[in-house]
């Protein structure tokens, strides 16, 4: 058996100013190719890790032209997209494959295409009309016809935070292998409803997504090979942003349609529970101060700077929440993190133990949202200097190499501020340990995150206080101008279905 395995992943925040060149894909200067890609992902708890394991179990020859994943940011540069899609298509052109296994995101917008994944699959199908294709997608997929029309089986995550990337690809890959052996004939039905679930209300530990995902899983008892409900990615001003469903069955199209409709009806019925209620920053900090300090053995009070999540396209350099923490005099705080490569170099130049005064953050303009991003002047001691490289402890992407770039911690006396050079969302304990910070010793932990922090830290937190700051992942959707998303759409409008 000969299998083509590849990864092309990007969640595009069309409101983000953060560029998406080829260099953003991968953990070094760009994507990984061939044996280097295989080596990096073999044995990891990632989608590629699952595909590789399945292929090796089958004794298959693996061709892996490229593994390219970038943190969320603005539309993908055309050059980067053509390079990545080109590598995959070149491999398809060589031919002789029994199956193609793709680890994609499902919300990639390029300078030229609203649906980057659909465009890739369309190109593959133009070269090779027959070889079965499995696609594994993120729960934040914004789904289009072209993804379904040009694939054999499409499957998505069931958890947010995403701790089932491995399981999802495994599910897609197993169905594909059965299809290759002629044991099943996958058919798919997909659909959407006009609603944009709020990211802060999308967690799969919370109602209603928890119950919706449980129903998806239970549909295997009703005859589904796979059922997926995508909550969608709302920070994308594209036609199909929002919630969608795809059900795969073994040759039974009407069953797939019936199960799809059930999921869409349930999600639509729950739409009000997907709306987020904003709180003012000063009220949030007052609440944080009123919470009893953690006792021995209790974890920190998490202050969630949710407007500026780099894993949703945030610049990670806004300072509104950190400035308020300093102004209010909160003590024993660790803040993760401010993205500011220049400030990192300034701190490295003075060295560990030296005092430094510097202006951090506020350097990246955000023309698509209101308000000015301001730098923050801090004075403190350089506590840590680090390469910023670590492997995830898990459960999210266990074992995968991460790279914050050169990183420092500045200790102001009350607040330890991590300053990093590459975008990494704090969703794993090792991003703190690498910088010499033990979250369990802190009263407060400021995190630039929305839901993913729960993967590695959720069970530790004594309490969570959501802090409205500033940034392109704004939780106030009235700050976003939607020109391309289909209208009417709930809750921007009040449509009937
Ligand atoms: Zn996602």
PDB file of C-alpha atoms in Angstrom, residues 60-359:
ATOM      1  CA  UNK A  60       2.400   1.140   3.786  1.00  0.00           C
ATOM      2  CA  UNK A  61       4.992   3.173   1.941  1.00  0.00           C
ATOM      3  CA  UNK A  62       4.581   6.763   3.156  1.00  0.00           C
ATOM      4  CA  UNK A  63       5.120   9.793   0.961  1.00  0.00           C
ATOM      5  CA  UNK A  64       5.017  12.998   3.015  1.00  0.00           C
ATOM      6  CA  UNK A  65       5.674  15.984   0.773  1.00  0.00           C
ATOM      7  CA  UNK A  66       5.100  18.665   3.400  1.00  0.00           C
ATOM      8  CA  UNK A  67       3.959  19.374   6.959  1.00  0.00           C
ATOM      9  CA  UNK A  68       3.002  23.036   7.183  1.00  0.00           C
ATOM     10  CA  UNK A  69       1.103  24.531  10.105  1.00  0.00           C
ATOM     11  CA  UNK A  70       1.102  28.163  11.198  1.00  0.00           C
ATOM     12  CA  UNK A  71      -0.451  29.922  14.180  1.00  0.00           C
ATOM     13  CA  UNK A  72      -3.559  31.913  13.224  1.00  0.00           C
ATOM     14  CA  UNK A  73      -3.032  35.278  11.550  1.00  0.00           C
ATOM     15  CA  UNK A  74      -4.289  37.280   8.584  1.00  0.00           C
ATOM     16  CA  UNK A  75      -4.938  35.899   5.080  1.00  0.00           C
ATOM     17  CA  UNK A  76      -2.212  33.525   3.881  1.00  0.00           C
ATOM     18  CA  UNK A  77       0.207  35.062   1.385  1.00  0.00           C
ATOM     19  CA  UNK A  78      -0.460  33.729  -2.115  1.00  0.00           C
ATOM     20  CA  UNK A  79       3.173  32.667  -2.458  1.00  0.00           C
ATOM     21  CA  UNK A  80       2.996  30.618   0.747  1.00  0.00           C
ATOM     22  CA  UNK A  81      -0.253  28.948  -0.308  1.00  0.00           C
ATOM     23  CA  UNK A  82       1.002  28.144  -3.804  1.00  0.00           C
ATOM     24  CA  UNK A  83       4.175  26.655  -2.327  1.00  0.00           C
ATOM     25  CA  UNK A  84       2.357  24.393   0.155  1.00  0.00           C
ATOM     26  CA  UNK A  85      -0.499  23.367  -2.158  1.00  0.00           C
ATOM     27  CA  UNK A  86       2.052  22.980  -4.961  1.00  0.00           C
ATOM     28  CA  UNK A  87       4.176  20.508  -2.964  1.00  0.00           C
ATOM     29  CA  UNK A  88       1.095  18.383  -2.212  1.00  0.00           C
ATOM     30  CA  UNK A  89      -0.150  18.524  -5.820  1.00  0.00           C
ATOM     31  CA  UNK A  90       3.313  17.655  -7.184  1.00  0.00           C
ATOM     32  CA  UNK A  91       3.320  14.533  -5.017  1.00  0.00           C
ATOM     33  CA  UNK A  92      -0.210  13.621  -6.166  1.00  0.00           C
ATOM     34  CA  UNK A  93       0.957  14.023  -9.788  1.00  0.00           C
ATOM     35  CA  UNK A  94       3.633  11.339  -9.305  1.00  0.00           C
ATOM     36  CA  UNK A  95       0.706   8.965  -8.681  1.00  0.00           C
ATOM     37  CA  UNK A  96       0.483   5.351  -7.611  1.00  0.00           C
ATOM     38  CA  UNK A  97      -1.269   6.072  -4.296  1.00  0.00           C
ATOM     39  CA  UNK A  98      -3.893   3.898  -2.655  1.00  0.00           C
ATOM     40  CA  UNK A  99      -5.021   6.722  -0.403  1.00  0.00           C
ATOM     41  CA  UNK A 100      -4.402  10.336   0.577  1.00  0.00           C
ATOM     42  CA  UNK A 101      -4.561  11.430   4.235  1.00  0.00           C
ATOM     43  CA  UNK A 102      -4.677  15.162   4.844  1.00  0.00           C
ATOM     44  CA  UNK A 103      -4.464  17.021   8.147  1.00  0.00           C
ATOM     45  CA  UNK A 104      -6.067  20.387   7.345  1.00  0.00           C
ATOM     46  CA  UNK A 105      -7.613  23.139   9.459  1.00  0.00           C
ATOM     47  CA  UNK A 106     -10.698  24.135   7.553  1.00  0.00           C
ATOM     48  CA  UNK A 107     -10.632  27.918   8.018  1.00  0.00           C
ATOM     49  CA  UNK A 108      -7.756  28.886   5.758  1.00  0.00           C
ATOM     50  CA  UNK A 109      -8.381  32.079   3.810  1.00  0.00           C
ATOM     51  CA  UNK A 110      -5.713  33.130   1.348  1.00  0.00           C
ATOM     52  CA  UNK A 111      -5.222  36.396  -0.483  1.00  0.00           C
ATOM     53  CA  UNK A 112      -6.942  34.746  -3.475  1.00  0.00           C
ATOM     54  CA  UNK A 113      -9.285  32.129  -1.951  1.00  0.00           C
ATOM     55  CA  UNK A 114     -11.978  32.215   0.775  1.00  0.00           C
ATOM     56  CA  UNK A 115     -11.715  28.436   1.100  1.00  0.00           C
ATOM     57  CA  UNK A 116      -8.048  27.436   0.967  1.00  0.00           C
ATOM     58  CA  UNK A 117      -8.745  23.791   1.804  1.00  0.00           C
ATOM     59  CA  UNK A 118     -11.513  23.426  -0.787  1.00  0.00           C
ATOM     60  CA  UNK A 119      -9.205  24.920  -3.403  1.00  0.00           C
ATOM     61  CA  UNK A 120      -6.442  22.429  -2.505  1.00  0.00           C
ATOM     62  CA  UNK A 121      -8.847  19.485  -2.697  1.00  0.00           C
ATOM     63  CA  UNK A 122     -10.278  20.741  -5.999  1.00  0.00           C
ATOM     64  CA  UNK A 123      -6.748  20.883  -7.444  1.00  0.00           C
ATOM     65  CA  UNK A 124      -5.960  17.372  -6.181  1.00  0.00           C
ATOM     66  CA  UNK A 125      -9.144  16.018  -7.752  1.00  0.00           C
ATOM     67  CA  UNK A 126      -8.266  17.682 -11.064  1.00  0.00           C
ATOM     68  CA  UNK A 127      -4.985  15.735 -11.090  1.00  0.00           C
ATOM     69  CA  UNK A 128      -6.358  12.503  -9.622  1.00  0.00           C
ATOM     70  CA  UNK A 129     -10.095  11.883  -9.869  1.00  0.00           C
ATOM     71  CA  UNK A 130     -10.160   8.562  -8.031  1.00  0.00           C
ATOM     72  CA  UNK A 131      -7.773   7.984  -5.120  1.00  0.00           C
ATOM     73  CA  UNK A 132      -9.731   8.075  -1.838  1.00  0.00           C
ATOM     74  CA  UNK A 133      -8.993  11.151   0.300  1.00  0.00           C
ATOM     75  CA  UNK A 134      -9.425  11.459   4.081  1.00  0.00           C
ATOM     76  CA  UNK A 135      -9.494  14.911   5.625  1.00  0.00           C
ATOM     77  CA  UNK A 136      -9.181  15.725   9.300  1.00  0.00           C
ATOM     78  CA  UNK A 137     -10.396  19.211  10.300  1.00  0.00           C
ATOM     79  CA  UNK A 138     -10.383  21.558  13.297  1.00  0.00           C
ATOM     80  CA  UNK A 139     -13.630  22.281  15.171  1.00  0.00           C
ATOM     81  CA  UNK A 140     -13.248  25.900  13.977  1.00  0.00           C
ATOM     82  CA  UNK A 141     -13.748  24.919  10.360  1.00  0.00           C
ATOM     83  CA  UNK A 142     -15.850  27.217   8.220  1.00  0.00           C
ATOM     84  CA  UNK A 143     -17.179  24.611   5.813  1.00  0.00           C
ATOM     85  CA  UNK A 144     -17.648  24.947   2.030  1.00  0.00           C
ATOM     86  CA  UNK A 145     -19.010  22.644  -0.696  1.00  0.00           C
ATOM     87  CA  UNK A 146     -15.584  22.184  -2.298  1.00  0.00           C
ATOM     88  CA  UNK A 147     -14.203  20.438   0.810  1.00  0.00           C
ATOM     89  CA  UNK A 148     -16.991  17.846   0.676  1.00  0.00           C
ATOM     90  CA  UNK A 149     -17.252  17.516  -3.110  1.00  0.00           C
ATOM     91  CA  UNK A 150     -13.567  16.679  -3.477  1.00  0.00           C
ATOM     92  CA  UNK A 151     -12.938  14.310  -0.556  1.00  0.00           C
ATOM     93  CA  UNK A 152     -14.005  10.770   0.398  1.00  0.00           C
ATOM     94  CA  UNK A 153     -14.337  11.235   4.139  1.00  0.00           C
ATOM     95  CA  UNK A 154     -14.228  14.446   6.189  1.00  0.00           C
ATOM     96  CA  UNK A 155     -14.014  14.325   9.974  1.00  0.00           C
ATOM     97  CA  UNK A 156     -13.545  17.026  12.631  1.00  0.00           C
ATOM     98  CA  UNK A 157     -12.458  17.467  16.251  1.00  0.00           C
ATOM     99  CA  UNK A 158     -14.946  16.932  19.083  1.00  0.00           C
ATOM    100  CA  UNK A 159     -13.096  18.850  21.768  1.00  0.00           C
ATOM    101  CA  UNK A 160     -12.305  22.498  22.428  1.00  0.00           C
ATOM    102  CA  UNK A 161      -9.629  22.825  23.810  1.00  0.00           C
ATOM    103  CA  UNK A 162      -8.518  20.526  21.040  1.00  0.00           C
ATOM    104  CA  UNK A 163      -7.177  17.466  22.803  1.00  0.00           C
ATOM    105  CA  UNK A 164      -8.438  14.981  20.190  1.00  0.00           C
ATOM    106  CA  UNK A 165      -6.374  15.966  17.154  1.00  0.00           C
ATOM    107  CA  UNK A 166      -4.846  12.465  17.165  1.00  0.00           C
ATOM    108  CA  UNK A 167      -8.200  10.688  17.655  1.00  0.00           C
ATOM    109  CA  UNK A 168      -9.813  12.711  14.875  1.00  0.00           C
ATOM    110  CA  UNK A 169      -7.186  11.866  12.266  1.00  0.00           C
ATOM    111  CA  UNK A 170      -7.241   8.267  13.431  1.00  0.00           C
ATOM    112  CA  UNK A 171     -11.024   8.152  12.849  1.00  0.00           C
ATOM    113  CA  UNK A 172     -10.632   9.686   9.384  1.00  0.00           C
ATOM    114  CA  UNK A 173      -7.738   7.369   8.531  1.00  0.00           C
ATOM    115  CA  UNK A 174      -9.491   4.185   9.684  1.00  0.00           C
ATOM    116  CA  UNK A 175     -12.555   4.992   7.560  1.00  0.00           C
ATOM    117  CA  UNK A 176     -10.266   5.674   4.607  1.00  0.00           C
ATOM    118  CA  UNK A 177      -8.464   2.346   5.032  1.00  0.00           C
ATOM    119  CA  UNK A 178     -11.810   0.518   5.118  1.00  0.00           C
ATOM    120  CA  UNK A 179     -12.831   2.368   1.960  1.00  0.00           C
ATOM    121  CA  UNK A 180      -9.554   1.370   0.269  1.00  0.00           C
ATOM    122  CA  UNK A 181     -10.226  -2.268   1.159  1.00  0.00           C
ATOM    123  CA  UNK A 182     -13.776  -1.962  -0.191  1.00  0.00           C
ATOM    124  CA  UNK A 183     -15.343  -2.606   3.213  1.00  0.00           C
ATOM    125  CA  UNK A 184     -17.302   0.673   3.271  1.00  0.00           C
ATOM    126  CA  UNK A 185     -18.535   3.200   0.737  1.00  0.00           C
ATOM    127  CA  UNK A 186     -18.538   6.546   2.562  1.00  0.00           C
ATOM    128  CA  UNK A 187     -21.190   9.084   1.609  1.00  0.00           C
ATOM    129  CA  UNK A 188     -21.413  12.525   3.222  1.00  0.00           C
ATOM    130  CA  UNK A 189     -24.130  15.079   3.945  1.00  0.00           C
ATOM    131  CA  UNK A 190     -23.260  18.532   5.181  1.00  0.00           C
ATOM    132  CA  UNK A 191     -25.148  21.692   5.981  1.00  0.00           C
ATOM    133  CA  UNK A 192     -25.035  24.877   8.003  1.00  0.00           C
ATOM    134  CA  UNK A 193     -27.313  27.201   9.935  1.00  0.00           C
ATOM    135  CA  UNK A 194     -27.045  31.012   9.947  1.00  0.00           C
ATOM    136  CA  UNK A 195     -25.332  31.409  13.299  1.00  0.00           C
ATOM    137  CA  UNK A 196     -21.923  32.518  14.567  1.00  0.00           C
ATOM    138  CA  UNK A 197     -21.345  30.873  17.962  1.00  0.00           C
ATOM    139  CA  UNK A 198     -19.203  33.101  20.190  1.00  0.00           C
ATOM    140  CA  UNK A 199     -15.727  31.661  20.789  1.00  0.00           C
ATOM    141  CA  UNK A 200     -15.982  32.243  24.551  1.00  0.00           C
ATOM    142  CA  UNK A 201     -19.090  30.050  24.543  1.00  0.00           C
ATOM    143  CA  UNK A 202     -17.701  27.264  22.362  1.00  0.00           C
ATOM    144  CA  UNK A 203     -15.871  25.176  24.979  1.00  0.00           C
ATOM    145  CA  UNK A 204     -16.725  21.482  24.792  1.00  0.00           C
ATOM    146  CA  UNK A 205     -16.889  21.293  28.601  1.00  0.00           C
ATOM    147  CA  UNK A 206     -19.763  23.773  28.587  1.00  0.00           C
ATOM    148  CA  UNK A 207     -23.418  23.679  27.557  1.00  0.00           C
ATOM    149  CA  UNK A 208     -24.415  23.545  24.734  1.00  0.00           C
ATOM    150  CA  UNK A 209     -21.347  22.354  22.842  1.00  0.00           C
ATOM    151  CA  UNK A 210     -20.690  19.552  25.338  1.00  0.00           C
ATOM    152  CA  UNK A 211     -24.096  18.028  24.694  1.00  0.00           C
ATOM    153  CA  UNK A 212     -23.873  18.582  20.937  1.00  0.00           C
ATOM    154  CA  UNK A 213     -20.503  16.845  20.747  1.00  0.00           C
ATOM    155  CA  UNK A 214     -21.779  13.970  22.893  1.00  0.00           C
ATOM    156  CA  UNK A 215     -24.621  13.505  20.439  1.00  0.00           C
ATOM    157  CA  UNK A 216     -22.130  13.468  17.530  1.00  0.00           C
ATOM    158  CA  UNK A 217     -20.171  10.696  19.236  1.00  0.00           C
ATOM    159  CA  UNK A 218     -23.346   8.708  19.985  1.00  0.00           C
ATOM    160  CA  UNK A 219     -24.409   8.784  16.329  1.00  0.00           C
ATOM    161  CA  UNK A 220     -22.083   5.847  15.634  1.00  0.00           C
ATOM    162  CA  UNK A 221     -24.815   3.743  17.307  1.00  0.00           C
ATOM    163  CA  UNK A 222     -27.311   5.116  14.765  1.00  0.00           C
ATOM    164  CA  UNK A 223     -25.178   3.994  11.845  1.00  0.00           C
ATOM    165  CA  UNK A 224     -22.909   7.016  11.256  1.00  0.00           C
ATOM    166  CA  UNK A 225     -19.294   6.291  10.374  1.00  0.00           C
ATOM    167  CA  UNK A 226     -18.605   9.771  11.728  1.00  0.00           C
ATOM    168  CA  UNK A 227     -20.617  12.840  12.729  1.00  0.00           C
ATOM    169  CA  UNK A 228     -19.013  16.239  13.242  1.00  0.00           C
ATOM    170  CA  UNK A 229     -20.409  19.546  14.430  1.00  0.00           C
ATOM    171  CA  UNK A 230     -18.116  22.479  13.676  1.00  0.00           C
ATOM    172  CA  UNK A 231     -18.681  25.540  15.866  1.00  0.00           C
ATOM    173  CA  UNK A 232     -16.942  27.600  13.156  1.00  0.00           C
ATOM    174  CA  UNK A 233     -14.520  30.494  13.372  1.00  0.00           C
ATOM    175  CA  UNK A 234     -16.313  33.846  13.610  1.00  0.00           C
ATOM    176  CA  UNK A 235     -13.272  36.123  13.220  1.00  0.00           C
ATOM    177  CA  UNK A 236     -13.350  35.515   9.500  1.00  0.00           C
ATOM    178  CA  UNK A 237     -15.293  37.833   7.261  1.00  0.00           C
ATOM    179  CA  UNK A 238     -16.072  35.164   4.665  1.00  0.00           C
ATOM    180  CA  UNK A 239     -19.375  33.878   3.291  1.00  0.00           C
ATOM    181  CA  UNK A 240     -19.555  30.536   5.129  1.00  0.00           C
ATOM    182  CA  UNK A 241     -18.240  31.544   8.555  1.00  0.00           C
ATOM    183  CA  UNK A 242     -20.252  29.858  11.293  1.00  0.00           C
ATOM    184  CA  UNK A 243     -21.688  26.594  12.519  1.00  0.00           C
ATOM    185  CA  UNK A 244     -21.916  23.561  10.250  1.00  0.00           C
ATOM    186  CA  UNK A 245     -22.344  19.812  10.386  1.00  0.00           C
ATOM    187  CA  UNK A 246     -21.071  16.866   8.366  1.00  0.00           C
ATOM    188  CA  UNK A 247     -22.209  13.280   8.723  1.00  0.00           C
ATOM    189  CA  UNK A 248     -20.531  10.319   7.015  1.00  0.00           C
ATOM    190  CA  UNK A 249     -22.372   7.013   6.576  1.00  0.00           C
ATOM    191  CA  UNK A 250     -21.710   3.769   4.763  1.00  0.00           C
ATOM    192  CA  UNK A 251     -23.621   4.319   1.526  1.00  0.00           C
ATOM    193  CA  UNK A 252     -26.795   5.664   3.178  1.00  0.00           C
ATOM    194  CA  UNK A 253     -27.247   9.242   2.039  1.00  0.00           C
ATOM    195  CA  UNK A 254     -30.702   9.685   3.549  1.00  0.00           C
ATOM    196  CA  UNK A 255     -29.465   8.535   6.978  1.00  0.00           C
ATOM    197  CA  UNK A 256     -26.578  11.014   6.706  1.00  0.00           C
ATOM    198  CA  UNK A 257     -29.043  13.783   5.878  1.00  0.00           C
ATOM    199  CA  UNK A 258     -31.379  12.880   8.708  1.00  0.00           C
ATOM    200  CA  UNK A 259     -28.599  12.860  11.309  1.00  0.00           C
ATOM    201  CA  UNK A 260     -27.193  16.105   9.887  1.00  0.00           C
ATOM    202  CA  UNK A 261     -30.582  17.784  10.192  1.00  0.00           C
ATOM    203  CA  UNK A 262     -30.977  16.609  13.768  1.00  0.00           C
ATOM    204  CA  UNK A 263     -27.647  18.184  14.750  1.00  0.00           C
ATOM    205  CA  UNK A 264     -28.374  21.426  12.911  1.00  0.00           C
ATOM    206  CA  UNK A 265     -31.835  21.672  14.523  1.00  0.00           C
ATOM    207  CA  UNK A 266     -30.386  21.131  17.998  1.00  0.00           C
ATOM    208  CA  UNK A 267     -27.616  23.702  17.482  1.00  0.00           C
ATOM    209  CA  UNK A 268     -30.100  26.254  16.169  1.00  0.00           C
ATOM    210  CA  UNK A 269     -32.358  25.624  19.158  1.00  0.00           C
ATOM    211  CA  UNK A 270     -29.408  26.301  21.472  1.00  0.00           C
ATOM    212  CA  UNK A 271     -28.282  29.482  19.668  1.00  0.00           C
ATOM    213  CA  UNK A 272     -28.930  31.863  22.577  1.00  0.00           C
ATOM    214  CA  UNK A 273     -26.572  29.827  24.770  1.00  0.00           C
ATOM    215  CA  UNK A 274     -23.787  30.467  22.236  1.00  0.00           C
ATOM    216  CA  UNK A 275     -24.013  34.246  22.876  1.00  0.00           C
ATOM    217  CA  UNK A 276     -21.377  35.736  25.211  1.00  0.00           C
ATOM    218  CA  UNK A 277     -22.203  38.409  27.796  1.00  0.00           C
ATOM    219  CA  UNK A 278     -19.436  40.986  28.136  1.00  0.00           C
ATOM    220  CA  UNK A 279     -18.174  42.365  31.450  1.00  0.00           C
ATOM    221  CA  UNK A 280     -16.256  45.620  31.941  1.00  0.00           C
ATOM    222  CA  UNK A 281     -12.530  45.289  32.764  1.00  0.00           C
ATOM    223  CA  UNK A 282     -12.686  47.286  36.016  1.00  0.00           C
ATOM    224  CA  UNK A 283     -15.528  45.092  37.307  1.00  0.00           C
ATOM    225  CA  UNK A 284     -13.549  41.966  36.427  1.00  0.00           C
ATOM    226  CA  UNK A 285     -10.448  43.141  38.292  1.00  0.00           C
ATOM    227  CA  UNK A 286     -12.513  44.154  41.308  1.00  0.00           C
ATOM    228  CA  UNK A 287     -13.903  40.633  41.355  1.00  0.00           C
ATOM    229  CA  UNK A 288     -10.400  39.145  41.015  1.00  0.00           C
ATOM    230  CA  UNK A 289      -9.278  41.132  44.075  1.00  0.00           C
ATOM    231  CA  UNK A 290     -12.267  39.963  46.087  1.00  0.00           C
ATOM    232  CA  UNK A 291     -11.443  36.265  45.581  1.00  0.00           C
ATOM    233  CA  UNK A 292      -9.601  34.686  48.535  1.00  0.00           C
ATOM    234  CA  UNK A 293      -5.918  34.011  47.718  1.00  0.00           C
ATOM    235  CA  UNK A 294      -5.199  30.366  46.836  1.00  0.00           C
ATOM    236  CA  UNK A 295      -4.412  28.185  49.830  1.00  0.00           C
ATOM    237  CA  UNK A 296      -1.524  25.742  49.748  1.00  0.00           C
ATOM    238  CA  UNK A 297      -2.206  23.160  47.026  1.00  0.00           C
ATOM    239  CA  UNK A 298      -4.723  25.397  45.244  1.00  0.00           C
ATOM    240  CA  UNK A 299      -3.896  26.759  41.816  1.00  0.00           C
ATOM    241  CA  UNK A 300      -3.897  30.387  40.680  1.00  0.00           C
ATOM    242  CA  UNK A 301      -6.754  32.740  39.879  1.00  0.00           C
ATOM    243  CA  UNK A 302      -6.686  32.961  36.094  1.00  0.00           C
ATOM    244  CA  UNK A 303      -7.150  36.398  34.544  1.00  0.00           C
ATOM    245  CA  UNK A 304      -8.157  35.730  30.970  1.00  0.00           C
ATOM    246  CA  UNK A 305      -7.025  38.416  28.505  1.00  0.00           C
ATOM    247  CA  UNK A 306      -9.367  36.959  25.906  1.00  0.00           C
ATOM    248  CA  UNK A 307      -9.384  39.800  23.349  1.00  0.00           C
ATOM    249  CA  UNK A 308      -5.774  39.046  22.380  1.00  0.00           C
ATOM    250  CA  UNK A 309      -5.382  35.344  21.791  1.00  0.00           C
ATOM    251  CA  UNK A 310      -2.540  34.634  19.373  1.00  0.00           C
ATOM    252  CA  UNK A 311      -4.023  31.230  18.643  1.00  0.00           C
ATOM    253  CA  UNK A 312      -6.947  33.065  17.054  1.00  0.00           C
ATOM    254  CA  UNK A 313      -4.893  35.664  15.179  1.00  0.00           C
ATOM    255  CA  UNK A 314      -4.217  38.113  18.029  1.00  0.00           C
ATOM    256  CA  UNK A 315      -1.067  40.229  17.943  1.00  0.00           C
ATOM    257  CA  UNK A 316      -0.334  39.099  21.523  1.00  0.00           C
ATOM    258  CA  UNK A 317       1.101  42.530  22.153  1.00  0.00           C
ATOM    259  CA  UNK A 318      -1.835  44.520  23.523  1.00  0.00           C
ATOM    260  CA  UNK A 319      -1.294  45.812  27.035  1.00  0.00           C
ATOM    261  CA  UNK A 320      -4.722  46.918  28.301  1.00  0.00           C
ATOM    262  CA  UNK A 321      -5.226  44.080  30.793  1.00  0.00           C
ATOM    263  CA  UNK A 322      -1.591  43.982  31.959  1.00  0.00           C
ATOM    264  CA  UNK A 323      -1.616  47.775  32.456  1.00  0.00           C
ATOM    265  CA  UNK A 324      -4.753  47.496  34.598  1.00  0.00           C
ATOM    266  CA  UNK A 325      -3.180  44.689  36.677  1.00  0.00           C
ATOM    267  CA  UNK A 326      -0.109  46.874  37.361  1.00  0.00           C
ATOM    268  CA  UNK A 327      -2.227  49.961  38.032  1.00  0.00           C
ATOM    269  CA  UNK A 328      -4.459  48.101  40.491  1.00  0.00           C
ATOM    270  CA  UNK A 329      -1.420  46.732  42.330  1.00  0.00           C
ATOM    271  CA  UNK A 330      -2.261  43.034  42.036  1.00  0.00           C
ATOM    272  CA  UNK A 331       0.529  41.044  43.670  1.00  0.00           C
ATOM    273  CA  UNK A 332       2.186  37.694  42.945  1.00  0.00           C
ATOM    274  CA  UNK A 333       1.115  37.640  39.294  1.00  0.00           C
ATOM    275  CA  UNK A 334       2.634  35.884  36.273  1.00  0.00           C
ATOM    276  CA  UNK A 335       1.610  37.265  32.887  1.00  0.00           C
ATOM    277  CA  UNK A 336       1.924  35.163  29.728  1.00  0.00           C
ATOM    278  CA  UNK A 337       2.854  36.750  27.459  1.00  0.00           C
ATOM    279  CA  UNK A 338       3.671  39.893  25.548  1.00  0.00           C
ATOM    280  CA  UNK A 339       4.975  39.290  22.008  1.00  0.00           C
ATOM    281  CA  UNK A 340       7.793  41.777  21.521  1.00  0.00           C
ATOM    282  CA  UNK A 341      11.050  40.525  19.924  1.00  0.00           C
ATOM    283  CA  UNK A 342      12.719  43.967  20.233  1.00  0.00           C
ATOM    284  CA  UNK A 343      12.123  44.146  23.983  1.00  0.00           C
ATOM    285  CA  UNK A 344      13.401  40.586  24.366  1.00  0.00           C
ATOM    286  CA  UNK A 345      16.682  41.611  22.745  1.00  0.00           C
ATOM    287  CA  UNK A 346      16.869  44.692  24.992  1.00  0.00           C
ATOM    288  CA  UNK A 347      16.535  42.497  28.081  1.00  0.00           C
ATOM    289  CA  UNK A 348      19.034  39.940  26.798  1.00  0.00           C
ATOM    290  CA  UNK A 349      21.522  42.770  26.246  1.00  0.00           C
ATOM    291  CA  UNK A 350      21.419  43.827  29.924  1.00  0.00           C
ATOM    292  CA  UNK A 351      21.498  40.213  31.176  1.00  0.00           C
ATOM    293  CA  UNK A 352      19.974  38.172  33.999  1.00  0.00           C
ATOM    294  CA  UNK A 353      19.808  40.024  37.321  1.00  0.00           C
ATOM    295  CA  UNK A 354      20.064  43.499  35.803  1.00  0.00           C
ATOM    296  CA  UNK A 355      17.338  46.110  36.097  1.00  0.00           C
ATOM    297  CA  UNK A 356      15.747  47.305  32.903  1.00  0.00           C
ATOM    298  CA  UNK A 357      13.141  49.906  31.980  1.00  0.00           C
ATOM    299  CA  UNK A 358      11.485  49.297  28.668  1.00  0.00           C
ATOM    300  CA  UNK A 359       8.411  49.939  26.617  1.00  0.00           C
TER     301      UNK A 359
END
